[in-house]
Short mmCIF file of C-alpha atoms and ligand atoms in Angstrom, two decimals:
data_model
loop_
_atom_site.label_atom_id
_atom_site.label_comp_id
_atom_site.label_asym_id
_atom_site.label_seq_id
_atom_site.Cartn_x
_atom_site.Cartn_y
_atom_site.Cartn_z
CA UNK A 290 84.33 -14.67 -22.32
CA UNK A 291 85.54 -11.18 -22.21
CA UNK A 292 83.43 -8.76 -19.89
CA UNK A 293 82.01 -5.64 -22.00
CA UNK A 294 78.52 -4.85 -22.60
CA UNK A 295 77.79 -6.31 -25.96
CA UNK A 296 78.63 -9.85 -24.30
CA UNK A 297 76.42 -9.26 -20.84
CA UNK A 298 73.30 -11.50 -21.83
CA UNK A 299 75.43 -14.21 -23.16
CA UNK A 300 77.26 -14.69 -19.61
CA UNK A 301 77.09 -17.45 -17.52
CA UNK A 302 73.45 -17.40 -15.98
CA UNK A 303 74.72 -17.57 -12.40
CA UNK A 304 76.54 -14.28 -12.48
CA UNK A 305 74.05 -11.44 -11.52
CA UNK A 306 73.95 -8.50 -13.66
CA UNK A 307 73.15 -4.93 -13.80
CA UNK A 308 69.65 -4.52 -12.87
CA UNK A 309 68.89 -0.89 -15.08
CA UNK A 310 69.93 -0.24 -18.86
CA UNK A 311 73.63 1.22 -18.54
CA UNK A 312 72.87 3.91 -20.96
CA UNK A 313 70.63 5.84 -18.64
CA UNK A 314 73.40 6.15 -16.57
CA UNK A 315 75.22 9.73 -15.99
CA UNK A 316 78.06 11.00 -14.19
CA UNK A 317 78.01 12.56 -10.89
CA UNK A 318 81.05 11.30 -8.92
CA UNK A 319 84.39 11.31 -9.46
CA UNK A 320 86.10 8.39 -7.05
CA UNK A 321 90.36 9.01 -7.18
CA UNK A 322 92.02 5.86 -6.00
CA UNK A 323 90.59 3.01 -7.79
CA UNK A 324 91.82 -0.07 -6.24
CA UNK A 325 90.07 -3.48 -5.01
CA UNK A 326 88.04 -2.05 -1.79
CA UNK A 327 86.23 0.70 -3.84
CA UNK A 328 84.96 -1.81 -7.04
CA UNK A 329 83.82 -3.85 -3.73
CA UNK A 330 82.44 -1.54 -1.38
CA UNK A 331 80.86 1.74 -2.61
CA UNK A 332 80.69 0.57 -6.43
CA UNK A 333 78.62 -2.03 -5.53
CA UNK A 334 76.39 0.33 -3.15
CA UNK A 335 75.54 2.56 -6.03
CA UNK A 336 75.17 -0.64 -8.20
CA UNK A 337 72.15 -2.39 -5.97
CA UNK A 338 70.67 1.76 -5.49
CA UNK A 339 70.48 1.87 -9.53
CA UNK A 340 69.12 -1.40 -9.90
CA UNK A 341 66.12 0.08 -7.52
CA UNK A 342 65.99 2.09 -10.64
CA UNK A 343 66.99 5.37 -8.32
CA UNK A 344 69.37 8.35 -9.17
CA UNK A 345 70.76 7.41 -11.80
CA UNK A 346 72.76 10.31 -12.25
CA UNK A 347 75.27 9.63 -9.59
CA UNK A 348 77.55 7.35 -11.50
CA UNK A 349 81.14 6.56 -10.75
CA UNK A 350 84.00 8.22 -12.82
CA UNK A 351 87.04 6.66 -11.60
CA UNK A 352 90.73 8.04 -11.60
CA UNK A 353 94.35 8.03 -10.22
CA UNK A 354 96.98 10.78 -9.71
CA UNK A 355 99.50 7.98 -10.32
CA UNK A 356 101.51 6.04 -13.17
CA UNK A 357 100.64 2.33 -11.93
CA UNK A 358 96.66 2.83 -11.72
CA UNK A 359 96.84 3.48 -16.40
CA UNK A 360 97.59 0.34 -15.88
CA UNK A 361 93.77 0.13 -14.29
CA UNK A 362 92.41 2.30 -16.76
CA UNK A 363 93.00 0.35 -19.43
CA UNK A 364 92.32 -2.38 -17.99
CA UNK A 365 88.62 -1.60 -16.85
CA UNK A 366 88.30 0.69 -20.73
CA UNK A 367 88.84 -2.25 -21.79
CA UNK A 368 85.59 -4.05 -20.34
CA UNK A 369 83.24 -0.78 -20.85
CA UNK A 370 84.48 0.34 -16.99
CA UNK A 371 82.50 -3.75 -15.78
CA UNK A 372 83.21 -5.41 -12.74
CA UNK A 373 83.28 -9.02 -11.60
CA UNK A 374 82.40 -8.91 -8.04
CA UNK A 375 82.60 -12.01 -6.10
CA UNK A 376 81.34 -12.84 -2.67
CA UNK A 377 83.05 -15.29 -0.41
CA UNK A 378 81.04 -17.14 1.91
CA UNK A 379 81.55 -20.37 3.86
CA UNK A 380 77.96 -21.57 2.44
CA UNK A 381 79.29 -20.44 -1.53
CA UNK A 382 79.76 -17.85 -4.09
CA UNK A 383 77.81 -14.96 -5.35
CA UNK A 384 79.56 -13.64 -8.53
CA UNK A 385 77.92 -9.93 -10.01
CA UNK A 386 78.90 -7.43 -13.05
CA UNK A 387 78.58 -4.10 -11.17
CA UNK A 388 77.91 -1.47 -13.86
CA UNK A 389 77.93 1.40 -11.63
CA UNK A 390 81.22 2.88 -13.07
CA UNK A 391 81.28 4.64 -16.41
CA UNK A 392 84.68 5.69 -17.35
CA UNK A 393 87.70 6.74 -16.50
CA UNK A 394 89.65 10.10 -16.30
CA UNK A 395 93.25 10.37 -18.07
CA UNK A 396 96.19 9.79 -16.13
CA UNK A 397 98.19 12.67 -16.25
CA UNK A 398 101.12 13.77 -14.20
CA UNK A 399 99.80 17.09 -13.46
CA UNK A 400 96.59 16.10 -13.52
CA UNK A 401 94.81 18.46 -16.12
CA UNK A 402 92.17 15.35 -17.28
CA UNK A 403 91.44 14.53 -13.31
CA UNK A 404 90.79 18.42 -12.71
CA UNK A 405 88.56 19.14 -15.77
CA UNK A 406 86.76 16.26 -14.53
CA UNK A 407 86.25 17.49 -11.54
CA UNK A 408 85.06 20.83 -12.47
CA UNK A 409 82.09 19.61 -14.56
CA UNK A 410 79.09 20.93 -13.29
CA UNK A 411 78.02 17.48 -13.35
CA UNK A 412 80.44 16.09 -10.05
CA UNK A 413 78.89 16.75 -7.06
CA UNK A 414 80.87 14.34 -4.92
CA UNK A 415 84.59 13.74 -5.04
CA UNK A 416 84.99 10.44 -3.11
CA UNK A 417 89.41 9.15 -2.23
CA UNK A 418 90.70 5.49 -1.62
CA UNK A 419 94.39 6.83 -1.51
CA UNK A 420 94.99 4.59 1.39
CA UNK A 421 96.09 5.18 5.07
CA UNK A 422 99.15 6.49 4.11
CA UNK A 423 98.08 9.11 1.79
CA UNK A 424 97.21 11.76 3.27
CA UNK A 425 100.17 13.27 4.29
CA UNK A 426 99.72 13.39 8.12
CA UNK A 427 102.65 13.94 10.74
CA UNK A 428 102.07 11.28 12.97
CA UNK A 429 104.25 12.57 15.75
CA UNK A 430 101.37 16.05 15.15
CA UNK A 431 99.11 13.79 14.01
CA UNK A 432 97.91 17.02 11.92
CA UNK A 433 98.63 17.54 8.00
CA UNK A 434 102.46 18.21 6.93
CA UNK A 435 102.47 20.83 4.38
CA UNK A 436 106.45 20.42 4.43
CA UNK A 437 106.19 17.18 2.46
CA UNK A 438 108.17 17.38 -0.58
CA UNK A 439 104.89 15.94 -2.75
CA UNK A 440 102.16 19.07 -1.03
CA UNK A 441 105.33 21.87 -1.05
CA UNK A 442 105.77 21.26 -4.97
CA UNK A 443 102.10 21.68 -5.13
CA UNK A 444 102.18 24.49 -3.07
CA UNK A 445 105.06 26.16 -5.66
CA UNK A 446 102.90 25.08 -8.97
CA UNK A 447 99.53 24.76 -8.17
CA UNK A 448 98.55 24.56 -11.78
CA UNK A 449 100.37 21.48 -12.29
CA UNK A 450 99.51 19.44 -8.97
CA UNK A 451 100.53 15.81 -8.13
CA UNK A 452 98.93 15.37 -5.18
CA UNK A 453 94.92 14.26 -4.92
CA UNK A 454 95.16 17.36 -3.04
CA UNK A 455 96.60 19.92 -4.94
CA UNK A 456 94.04 18.89 -7.97
CA UNK A 457 91.00 18.95 -5.74
CA UNK A 458 92.27 22.33 -4.46
CA UNK A 459 92.89 23.63 -8.37
CA UNK A 460 89.18 21.80 -9.49
CA UNK A 461 87.25 23.76 -6.56
CA UNK A 462 89.65 27.90 -7.32
CA UNK A 463 88.27 26.92 -11.32
CA UNK A 464 84.55 26.34 -10.04
CA UNK A 465 84.69 29.06 -7.47
CA UNK A 466 86.27 31.47 -10.70
CA UNK A 467 82.92 29.52 -13.03
CA UNK A 468 80.13 30.13 -10.53
CA UNK A 469 79.95 26.70 -10.50
CA UNK A 470 79.07 25.19 -6.82
CA UNK A 471 81.94 23.55 -4.87
CA UNK A 472 81.22 19.05 -5.09
CA UNK A 473 81.23 17.06 -1.69
CA UNK A 474 84.43 15.51 -0.68
CA UNK A 475 84.24 12.11 0.57
CA UNK A 476 86.96 10.00 1.88
CA UNK A 477 86.65 6.63 1.91
CA UNK A 478 90.22 5.84 3.43
CA UNK A 479 90.05 4.02 6.99
CA UNK A 480 91.58 6.63 9.14
CA UNK A 481 89.40 8.49 12.37
CA UNK A 482 87.82 11.26 11.24
CA UNK A 483 88.55 10.77 7.38
CA UNK A 484 86.16 13.55 6.58
CA UNK A 485 88.29 16.17 9.19
CA UNK A 486 91.73 14.74 8.01
CA UNK A 487 90.82 15.37 4.54
CA UNK A 488 89.20 19.00 5.01
CA UNK A 489 92.97 19.36 6.29
CA UNK A 490 94.65 18.50 3.68
CA UNK A 491 93.12 20.16 0.96
CA UNK A 492 92.83 23.32 3.19
CA UNK A 493 96.25 22.70 3.87
CA UNK A 494 97.13 22.61 0.85
CA UNK A 495 95.32 25.59 -0.80
CA UNK A 496 97.37 27.75 2.10
CA UNK A 497 100.11 26.98 0.37
CA UNK A 498 99.59 28.65 -2.94
CA UNK A 499 96.22 31.13 -2.38
CA UNK A 500 95.24 31.50 1.52
CA UNK A 501 91.59 33.26 0.56
CA UNK A 502 90.96 30.48 -1.30
CA UNK A 503 91.83 28.52 1.69
CA UNK A 504 89.80 30.26 3.43
CA UNK A 505 86.80 30.50 1.02
CA UNK A 506 87.17 25.88 1.14
CA UNK A 507 87.12 25.89 4.89
CA UNK A 508 83.94 28.00 4.38
CA UNK A 509 82.16 26.29 1.77
CA UNK A 510 83.21 22.76 0.70
CA UNK A 511 81.53 20.10 2.84
CA UNK A 512 83.98 17.37 4.47
CA UNK A 513 81.27 13.91 5.57
CA UNK A 514 83.49 11.79 7.94
CA UNK A 515 82.35 7.80 7.43
CA UNK A 516 83.80 4.23 8.60
CA UNK A 517 83.47 1.90 5.55
CA UNK A 518 83.70 -1.56 6.25
CA UNK A 519 84.49 -5.07 3.78
CA UNK A 520 86.99 -7.23 3.80
CA UNK A 521 88.61 -7.31 0.42
CA UNK A 522 91.53 -8.74 -0.20
CA UNK A 523 93.65 -8.15 -2.81
CA UNK A 524 93.99 -9.99 -6.66
CA UNK A 525 96.23 -12.39 -7.93
CA UNK A 526 95.92 -15.68 -10.20
CA UNK A 527 93.33 -17.86 -7.92
CA UNK A 528 90.84 -14.71 -8.09
CA UNK A 529 91.24 -14.78 -11.79
CA UNK A 530 91.27 -18.57 -11.79
CA UNK A 531 88.12 -17.99 -10.12
CA UNK A 532 86.67 -16.01 -11.87
CA UNK A 533 87.29 -18.32 -15.04
CA UNK A 534 85.84 -20.61 -13.71
CA UNK A 535 82.11 -18.52 -14.45
CA UNK A 536 83.35 -17.97 -17.55
CA UNK A 537 84.21 -14.98 -17.26
CA UNK A 538 87.99 -13.13 -19.08
CA UNK A 539 88.51 -10.55 -16.22
CA UNK A 540 92.19 -9.23 -15.73
CA UNK A 541 90.98 -7.73 -12.47
CA UNK A 542 87.87 -9.39 -10.67
CA UNK A 543 87.25 -8.26 -7.67
CA UNK A 544 86.67 -11.03 -4.39
CA UNK A 545 85.36 -9.70 -0.98
CA UNK A 546 83.42 -11.41 2.00
CA UNK A 547 79.70 -11.32 2.05
CA UNK A 548 79.60 -8.68 5.09
CA UNK A 549 79.49 -5.21 4.39
CA UNK A 550 78.89 -1.35 6.36
CA UNK A 551 78.95 2.29 5.35
CA UNK A 552 78.24 4.87 8.24
CA UNK A 553 78.16 8.14 6.87
CA UNK A 554 77.26 11.99 7.92
CA UNK A 555 74.42 13.56 6.29
CA UNK A 556 77.07 16.44 4.77
CA UNK A 557 76.24 16.58 0.79
CA UNK A 558 75.26 20.62 0.06
CA UNK A 559 74.85 19.60 -3.77
CA UNK A 560 72.75 16.55 -2.83
CA UNK A 561 73.75 13.09 -2.65
CA UNK A 562 72.51 9.19 -3.93
CA UNK A 563 69.82 8.15 -1.74
CA UNK A 564 72.03 5.26 -0.20
CA UNK A 565 70.26 4.87 3.03
CA UNK A 566 67.53 2.68 0.05
CA UNK A 567 70.64 0.09 0.31
CA UNK A 568 71.51 -0.47 3.52
CA UNK A 569 73.91 3.11 4.60
CA UNK A 570 73.59 4.25 7.48
CA UNK A 571 73.42 8.22 7.53
CA UNK A 572 73.90 9.62 11.23
CA UNK A 573 75.97 12.13 13.21
CA UNK A 574 77.75 9.85 15.40
CA UNK A 575 80.00 8.32 12.49
CA UNK A 576 83.16 8.57 15.65
CA UNK A 577 81.71 5.83 17.33
CA UNK A 578 80.84 3.17 14.64
CA UNK A 579 84.83 4.45 13.04
CA UNK A 580 86.09 3.65 16.50
CA UNK A 581 84.65 -0.01 16.97
CA UNK A 582 85.79 -0.99 13.82
CA UNK A 583 89.20 0.88 13.30
CA UNK A 584 90.04 -0.92 17.31
CA UNK A 585 88.52 -3.79 17.01
CA UNK A 586 88.64 -5.00 13.07
CA UNK A 587 91.60 -3.31 12.13
CA UNK A 588 93.86 -3.61 14.95
CA UNK A 589 92.27 -6.94 15.47
CA UNK A 590 93.38 -7.96 11.48
CA UNK A 591 96.92 -6.63 12.85
CA UNK A 592 96.63 -8.77 16.10
CA UNK A 593 96.30 -11.98 14.24
CA UNK A 594 98.28 -10.94 10.77
CA UNK A 595 102.36 -11.22 12.75
CA UNK A 596 101.62 -13.87 15.04
CA UNK A 597 99.40 -16.08 12.65
CA UNK A 598 102.52 -15.28 9.52
CA UNK A 599 105.74 -15.83 11.81
CA UNK A 600 104.04 -18.92 12.86
CA UNK A 601 103.65 -19.31 8.97
CA UNK A 602 99.63 -19.19 8.61
CA UNK A 603 99.39 -17.65 4.75
CA UNK A 604 95.34 -16.66 5.98
CA UNK A 605 93.64 -15.14 7.72
CA UNK A 606 91.23 -17.82 8.72
CA UNK A 607 94.08 -19.71 9.34
CA UNK A 608 95.71 -18.01 11.76
CA UNK A 609 92.28 -17.55 13.37
CA UNK A 610 92.04 -21.11 13.66
CA UNK A 611 94.98 -21.10 14.85
CA UNK A 612 94.66 -22.09 19.04
CA UNK A 613 97.51 -19.54 20.01
CA UNK A 614 96.25 -17.01 17.74
CA UNK A 615 93.25 -17.26 18.27
CA UNK A 616 93.20 -17.13 22.30
CA UNK A 617 95.63 -14.40 21.88
CA UNK A 618 93.65 -12.25 19.73
CA UNK A 619 90.65 -13.25 22.37
CA UNK A 620 92.72 -12.19 25.10
CA UNK A 621 93.73 -8.75 23.89
CA UNK A 622 90.42 -7.81 22.25
CA UNK A 623 88.37 -8.53 25.80
CA UNK A 624 91.19 -6.85 27.75
CA UNK A 625 92.56 -4.47 25.89
CA UNK A 626 90.56 -3.24 23.44
CA UNK A 627 87.45 -3.23 24.51
CA UNK A 628 87.31 -1.05 27.30
CA UNK A 629 88.20 1.58 25.65
CA UNK A 630 85.01 0.95 22.92
CA UNK A 631 81.61 2.74 23.01
CA UNK A 632 78.43 0.67 22.10
CA UNK A 633 76.42 2.19 18.96
CA UNK A 634 72.68 1.33 18.16
CA UNK A 635 73.61 -1.93 16.55
CA UNK A 636 75.94 -3.75 18.46
CA UNK A 637 77.87 -3.35 21.87
CA UNK A 638 81.17 -4.25 21.41
CA UNK A 639 81.30 -7.50 22.86
CA UNK A 640 78.46 -8.25 20.65
CA UNK A 641 80.71 -6.33 17.73
CA UNK A 642 83.88 -8.67 18.64
CA UNK A 643 81.96 -11.66 17.60
CA UNK A 644 81.13 -10.47 14.38
CA UNK A 645 84.67 -9.84 13.75
CA UNK A 646 85.65 -13.35 15.28
CA UNK A 647 83.10 -15.12 12.69
CA UNK A 648 84.14 -12.61 10.27
CA UNK A 649 88.07 -13.22 9.98
CA UNK A 650 87.65 -16.94 10.44
CA UNK A 651 86.07 -17.27 7.20
CA UNK A 652 87.91 -19.63 4.92
CA UNK A 653 85.74 -18.84 1.83
CA UNK A 654 86.78 -14.85 1.90
CA UNK A 655 91.08 -16.55 1.61
CA UNK A 656 92.68 -13.03 3.33
CA UNK A 657 96.53 -13.23 3.20
CA UNK A 658 97.98 -12.59 6.76
CA UNK A 659 100.84 -10.72 4.03
CA UNK A 660 98.06 -8.18 3.21
CA UNK A 661 97.27 -8.05 6.80
CA UNK A 662 101.17 -7.23 7.75
CA UNK A 663 101.19 -4.59 4.86
CA UNK A 664 102.24 -0.99 5.44
CA UNK A 665 102.66 -0.76 9.68
CA UNK A 666 104.73 1.97 9.58
CA UNK A 667 101.11 3.85 8.74
CA UNK A 668 98.39 1.34 10.11
CA UNK A 669 100.08 0.70 13.70
CA UNK A 670 99.61 4.37 15.10
CA UNK A 671 96.06 4.46 13.39
CA UNK A 672 94.96 0.92 14.75
CA UNK A 673 97.23 -0.16 17.98
CA UNK A 674 98.36 3.12 19.53
CA UNK A 675 95.71 4.69 20.72
CA UNK A 676 94.83 1.44 22.49
CA UNK A 677 98.14 1.64 24.21
CA UNK A 678 97.16 5.38 24.91
CA UNK A 679 94.03 4.50 25.98
CA UNK A 680 95.31 2.08 28.14
CA UNK A 681 98.30 4.39 29.69
CA UNK A 682 95.76 6.53 30.52
CA UNK A 683 93.09 5.02 32.58
CA UNK A 684 94.81 2.56 34.17
CA UNK A 685 93.98 -1.07 32.34
CA UNK A 686 96.08 -3.68 30.88
CA UNK A 687 98.67 -3.38 27.80
CA UNK A 688 100.65 -6.24 28.14
CA UNK A 689 99.07 -7.96 25.02
CA UNK A 690 99.77 -4.55 22.50
CA UNK A 691 102.87 -4.25 24.20
CA UNK A 692 103.60 -7.78 22.40
CA UNK A 693 101.61 -6.69 19.09
CA UNK A 694 104.42 -3.84 18.57
CA UNK A 695 107.10 -7.17 19.63
CA UNK A 696 105.71 -9.01 17.08
CA UNK A 697 105.69 -6.23 14.48
CA UNK A 698 109.15 -5.54 15.19
CA UNK A 699 110.20 -9.08 14.98
CA UNK A 700 108.01 -9.25 11.58
CA UNK A 701 110.48 -6.70 10.02
CA UNK A 702 113.29 -8.22 11.08
CA UNK A 703 112.57 -10.12 7.46
CA UNK A 704 112.46 -13.49 8.20
CA UNK A 705 109.16 -16.03 9.48
CA UNK A 706 109.95 -18.74 12.73
CA UNK A 707 110.84 -20.90 9.60
CA UNK A 708 113.91 -18.77 8.13
CA UNK A 709 112.34 -18.36 5.26
CA UNK A 710 112.50 -14.02 3.98
CA UNK A 711 109.49 -12.28 3.80
CA UNK A 712 109.35 -10.49 0.89
CA UNK A 713 109.16 -6.12 2.02
CA UNK A 714 105.83 -5.49 2.99
CA UNK A 715 105.61 -1.66 3.51
CA UNK A 716 106.71 1.48 2.02
CA UNK A 717 109.33 1.81 4.52
CA UNK A 718 110.75 -1.73 4.61
CA UNK A 719 114.41 -1.18 4.78
CA UNK A 720 114.42 1.03 7.40
CA UNK A 721 112.24 -0.82 9.15
CA UNK A 722 114.20 -4.01 8.61
CA UNK A 723 117.55 -2.01 9.53
CA UNK A 724 115.76 -0.79 12.77
CA UNK A 725 114.09 -4.30 14.10
CA UNK A 726 117.92 -5.36 13.85
CA UNK A 727 119.50 -2.43 16.01
CA UNK A 728 116.26 -3.37 18.30
CA UNK A 729 117.07 -6.67 19.11
CA UNK A 730 119.92 -5.35 21.12
CA UNK A 731 118.48 -2.13 21.85
CA UNK A 732 115.10 -2.52 21.90
CA UNK A 733 114.01 1.43 22.97
CA UNK A 734 115.17 2.44 19.34
CA UNK A 735 112.28 0.79 17.56
CA UNK A 736 110.20 2.80 20.23
CA UNK A 737 111.67 5.76 18.98
CA UNK A 738 110.27 6.23 16.10
CA UNK A 739 108.02 9.10 16.74
CA UNK A 740 106.07 8.71 13.56
CA UNK A 741 104.57 5.72 14.63
CA UNK A 742 104.93 5.47 18.97
CA UNK A 743 104.73 9.05 19.41
CA UNK A 744 105.65 9.73 23.11
CA UNK A 745 105.24 6.16 24.26
CA UNK A 746 109.12 5.42 24.31
CA UNK A 747 109.38 7.95 27.31
CA UNK A 748 106.72 5.55 29.15
CA UNK A 749 108.94 3.00 31.38
CA UNK A 750 106.20 0.64 32.20
CA UNK A 751 105.05 0.13 28.61
CA UNK A 752 108.88 0.36 26.87
CA UNK A 753 110.01 -2.38 29.43
CA UNK A 754 107.00 -4.82 28.74
CA UNK A 755 108.19 -4.45 25.13
CA UNK A 756 111.32 -4.91 25.39
CA UNK A 757 110.58 -8.63 27.74
CA UNK A 758 108.62 -9.63 25.34
CA UNK A 759 110.82 -8.56 21.87
CA UNK A 760 113.57 -10.61 23.72
CA UNK A 761 111.53 -13.71 24.01
CA UNK A 762 109.96 -13.35 21.05
CA UNK A 763 114.20 -13.84 19.82
CA UNK A 764 114.78 -17.14 22.48
CA UNK A 765 111.55 -18.66 22.76
CA UNK A 766 109.94 -18.15 19.76
CA UNK A 767 106.45 -16.79 18.30
CA UNK A 768 104.41 -20.28 19.82
CA UNK A 769 106.09 -20.18 23.10
CA UNK A 770 106.21 -16.60 24.06
CA UNK A 771 101.98 -16.35 23.11
CA UNK A 772 101.83 -19.20 25.43
CA UNK A 773 103.29 -17.04 28.49
CA UNK A 774 101.39 -14.13 28.01
CA UNK A 775 98.41 -16.49 27.52
CA UNK A 776 99.19 -18.32 31.17
CA UNK A 777 99.59 -14.45 32.72
P1 NAD B 175 94.45 -0.95 -3.73
O1 NAD B 175 96.20 -1.47 -3.40
O2 NAD B 175 93.52 -1.99 -4.35
O3 NAD B 175 94.05 0.19 -3.99
C1 NAD B 175 94.54 1.43 -3.85
C2 NAD B 175 94.44 2.56 -4.54
O4 NAD B 175 94.98 3.56 -4.23
C3 NAD B 175 95.46 2.42 -5.93
O5 NAD B 175 94.36 3.06 -6.69
C4 NAD B 175 96.22 3.31 -5.65
O6 NAD B 175 96.93 4.21 -6.89
C5 NAD B 175 96.36 4.24 -5.00
N1 NAD B 175 96.92 5.33 -4.18
C6 NAD B 175 97.35 4.22 -3.49
N2 NAD B 175 98.75 5.78 -2.50
C7 NAD B 175 98.41 6.49 -2.87
C8 NAD B 175 98.41 8.79 -2.88
N3 NAD B 175 99.56 8.46 -1.87
N4 NAD B 175 97.74 9.14 -3.36
C9 NAD B 175 96.46 8.93 -4.49
N5 NAD B 175 96.34 7.51 -4.64
C10 NAD B 175 96.98 6.65 -3.99
O7 NAD B 175 93.82 -1.13 -2.33
P2 NAD B 175 92.61 -1.35 -1.77
O8 NAD B 175 92.05 -2.46 -1.57
O9 NAD B 175 91.48 -0.64 -3.00
O10 NAD B 175 92.26 -0.26 -0.32
C11 NAD B 175 92.42 1.30 -0.59
C12 NAD B 175 92.11 1.78 0.75
O11 NAD B 175 90.55 1.54 1.11
C13 NAD B 175 92.91 0.95 2.46
O12 NAD B 175 93.66 1.89 2.41
C14 NAD B 175 91.69 1.29 2.78
O13 NAD B 175 92.08 3.03 3.45
C15 NAD B 175 90.42 1.49 2.49
N6 NAD B 175 90.33 -0.13 2.63
C16 NAD B 175 90.23 -1.13 2.20
C17 NAD B 175 89.26 -2.21 2.78
C18 NAD B 175 89.98 -3.72 2.43
O14 NAD B 175 89.30 -4.72 3.06
N7 NAD B 175 90.84 -4.02 1.25
C19 NAD B 175 88.62 -2.11 4.01
C20 NAD B 175 88.28 -1.51 4.34
C21 NAD B 175 88.65 0.25 3.62
#
C-alpha cells in the first residue's frame, strides 16, 4: 500500500503509527542533508516526543543543497513526508512510520527557497547531516579552508550561494536585517567538535563577503556540539523488499539497529524541543562522549571493515564472526584505542567496547562492509589517525593501527583477496588507487598524504611498521598477516 496520510489507518497492524495528529504539527526545524541517518535518528526522537503530546511546533522541514537530493524530495513529498523506519534486532523487526517531517524545501542551484525558509521566523533550529567531508576542513591544518573553490565562489556571490554554509550566512544576514533573532545551528555529523567545526565554516564563509556580519554571527549564533549514534545502513532492494513484507510500498524505507544515542550541549537561545523527555542527554561534557564513540565505534568500523572486506565478508556481522577479524578488532581496541578514551557517566571505555562488540555483531542490521569502507580519505583522519598520534605521544602501542592503515591502503588497490574488483568507494578513489599502486614499491608515498596523516610520514618508527605490514599484506595475504599481528 502506498504510504500517505490517508492510508495510515489501513496499514498492517504490525506497523506502529505516529501517535499524534499530524495536522497539529507546525514547522520549527530546517534539516539539511536528508539522508538515511537523519530519518533513523533525529526524526525518530521528535516522533517520540510528538507522540507524548509535547512540542508540536518543532516539526522538521527537509532540505538539501545538492542536485541528487531532488530525487529524495520528490519521493518523500509523494508520501506526505512519512518515513518507514524498521528497527532490526536479533529477536525480530519493529517497523514504524514516523511523521515528524512535514515538508521539503525545493532544491535550487542558488538556494533561494532554502534561504527563504531559514529566514522564516518560525525556523529556530537549522540542523545538518552533510557527511564528514562536507565541512571544508583542510586536514593538514585541521581548520576550515576558505580557499576551497565552493566556498570561494560563495564569497564572491553571497546572495546566490552553492554551499550549505553560504546559505546559512545569507539567511542569518536577512534575519538580522529584519530584526529576527538568529536560529541555532545544530550539526549531527560524526565529527569531533561538530558544533565548533560548523561555526568555523559559517563564520569563515561570512568573512569572505562581510567581515562585520561574521563578527555578529560569532557573537550571536549558537552552535551546540553533539554526539550522535545509531547504525543506519544504506537502502537497497533488500530494504525495500523488507518494507513490502509489511505491505508498505515505500521506495526509500530506512532500516537501523535498535540502539540509539544523542548527547547534546544545551545551547539553544531560541528554545528547543524537550528532547530530554525522550532519552537525549544534555551535558557540558559532549567531548568525552564523542571521543569514546568516534574512537571506539567509528574507528572500530574501520578496523573490521577493511580486513573483513578483503577477506570476502560482505556484512559487518560476518566480519565480527570471522575469528581473525574479531581477534584483531579486540586487540587493537583494547591495547591501542581504549587507553586514550576517558569514561563517561554511563560507560567505562571497557563497558562501551562490549556494547560496540555486540552491536557490530547484530546479524539483523545487515550493514555492509562496503558502506563502512566508504570515504576513508575523510574518515581515517577523524577516526584512526588521532589514536595513532595519541599512542605515539604517550608511548602506547600503535602496531595494530599501522596495520589498519596498511589494510586501507591495500583495499584501495581496488581488488579483494580473491582478485575481484572493488567498485569506486571514495570521492577520491582514482587518486587512491594510483597511490596504492605506488605504495607497493614505496610505502612512504601512502603516508605522504598530508591531508590524512599530517606529519606521520616523518615518524620513522610508525612509517617502518606501516611499510612492514603493507609488504606482508601483499606477500602473505590478509589472513596470515592478521595471524602474525595476533601472535605477537
Ligand atoms: P546518506 O548518504 O543517506 O545521506 C547523506 C546526505 O548528505 C545526502 O542528503 C547528501 O546529499 C548530503 N551531502 C553529502 N555531501 C554533502 C555536502 N558536501 N554538502 C551538503 N550536503 C551533502 O548518508 P547518512 O547515512 O544519512 O549519513 C550522513 C551522515 O550522518 C554521515 O556522514 C555521518 O556524519 C552521520 N551519521 C551517520 C550514521 C550512519 O550509521 N549512517 C551514524 C551516525 C552519524
